[in-house]
């Protein structure tokens, strides 16, 4: 459970990176990466 609670912080940074790349990449890219992460 502790690891799961620590994941959000790392996922947040990853999301920020995806958001920065979002303008260059299609909106479906972050969704696909989310599926791969899970």
Backbone as numpy.savetxt, mean C-alpha at the origin, in Angstrom:
# Nx Ny Nz CAx CAy CAz Cx Cy Cz
-0.64 -10.98 16.90 -1.48 -9.78 16.90 -0.60 -8.52 16.90
0.48 -8.56 17.67 1.36 -7.38 17.74 1.90 -7.05 16.35
2.27 -8.10 15.60 2.79 -7.86 14.24 1.71 -7.21 13.39
0.47 -7.65 13.57 -0.63 -7.09 12.78 -0.81 -5.61 13.09
-0.60 -5.24 14.37 -0.74 -3.84 14.76 0.41 -3.01 14.20
1.57 -3.62 14.02 2.73 -2.90 13.49 2.64 -2.76 11.97
1.83 -3.62 11.33 1.71 -3.57 9.87 1.15 -2.24 9.37
0.08 -1.71 9.99 -0.53 -0.46 9.51 0.49 0.64 9.26
1.45 0.82 10.18 2.44 1.89 10.01 3.23 1.67 8.72
3.70 0.43 8.50 4.47 0.14 7.29 3.57 0.26 6.06
2.34 -0.23 6.17 1.41 -0.15 5.03 1.13 1.31 4.71
1.05 2.15 5.75 0.81 3.58 5.53 1.90 4.18 4.66
3.16 3.86 4.97 4.28 4.39 4.18 4.20 3.86 2.76
3.83 2.56 2.61 3.72 1.97 1.27 2.60 2.67 0.50
1.49 2.94 1.21 0.35 3.61 0.56 0.78 4.99 0.08
1.55 5.71 0.93 2.02 7.05 0.54 2.84 6.95 -0.74
3.70 5.93 -0.81 4.53 5.73 -2.01 3.65 5.47 -3.21
2.60 4.64 -3.02 1.70 4.34 -4.13 0.94 5.60 -4.55
0.55 6.40 -3.56 -0.20 7.63 -3.87 0.67 8.56 -4.72
1.97 8.61 -4.39 2.88 9.47 -5.17 3.02 8.92 -6.58
3.00 7.60 -6.72 3.13 6.99 -8.05 1.77 6.92 -8.75
0.68 7.12 -8.00 -0.67 7.01 -8.57 -0.83 7.91 -9.79
-0.43 9.20 -9.71 -0.59 10.10 -10.85 0.07 9.55 -12.12
1.20 8.85 -11.95 1.92 8.31 -13.11 1.33 6.96 -13.52
0.86 6.20 -12.52 0.31 4.87 -12.81 -1.21 4.90 -12.69
-1.90 3.94 -13.29 -3.36 3.87 -13.21 -3.81 3.58 -11.78
-5.04 3.95 -11.41 -5.55 3.74 -10.05 -5.66 2.26 -9.70
-5.60 1.38 -10.71 -5.74 -0.05 -10.43 -4.44 -0.63 -9.88
-3.31 0.05 -10.11 -2.01 -0.46 -9.66 -2.00 -0.68 -8.14
-2.34 0.34 -7.33 -2.32 0.16 -5.87 -3.25 -0.97 -5.42
-4.40 -1.11 -6.10 -5.33 -2.16 -5.71 -4.72 -3.53 -5.94
-4.02 -3.69 -7.06 -3.40 -4.98 -7.36 -2.30 -5.28 -6.35
-1.50 -4.26 -6.01 -0.41 -4.46 -5.04 -1.00 -4.86 -3.69
-2.16 -4.26 -3.34 -2.82 -4.62 -2.08 -3.17 -6.10 -2.08
-3.70 -6.58 -3.19 -4.07 -8.00 -3.29 -2.85 -8.87 -3.13
-1.73 -8.47 -3.73 -0.50 -9.27 -3.63 -0.01 -9.26 -2.19
-0.10 -8.09 -1.52 0.38 -7.98 -0.14 -0.42 -8.93 0.76
-1.72 -8.99 0.50 -2.56 -9.84 1.34 -2.43 -11.28 0.87
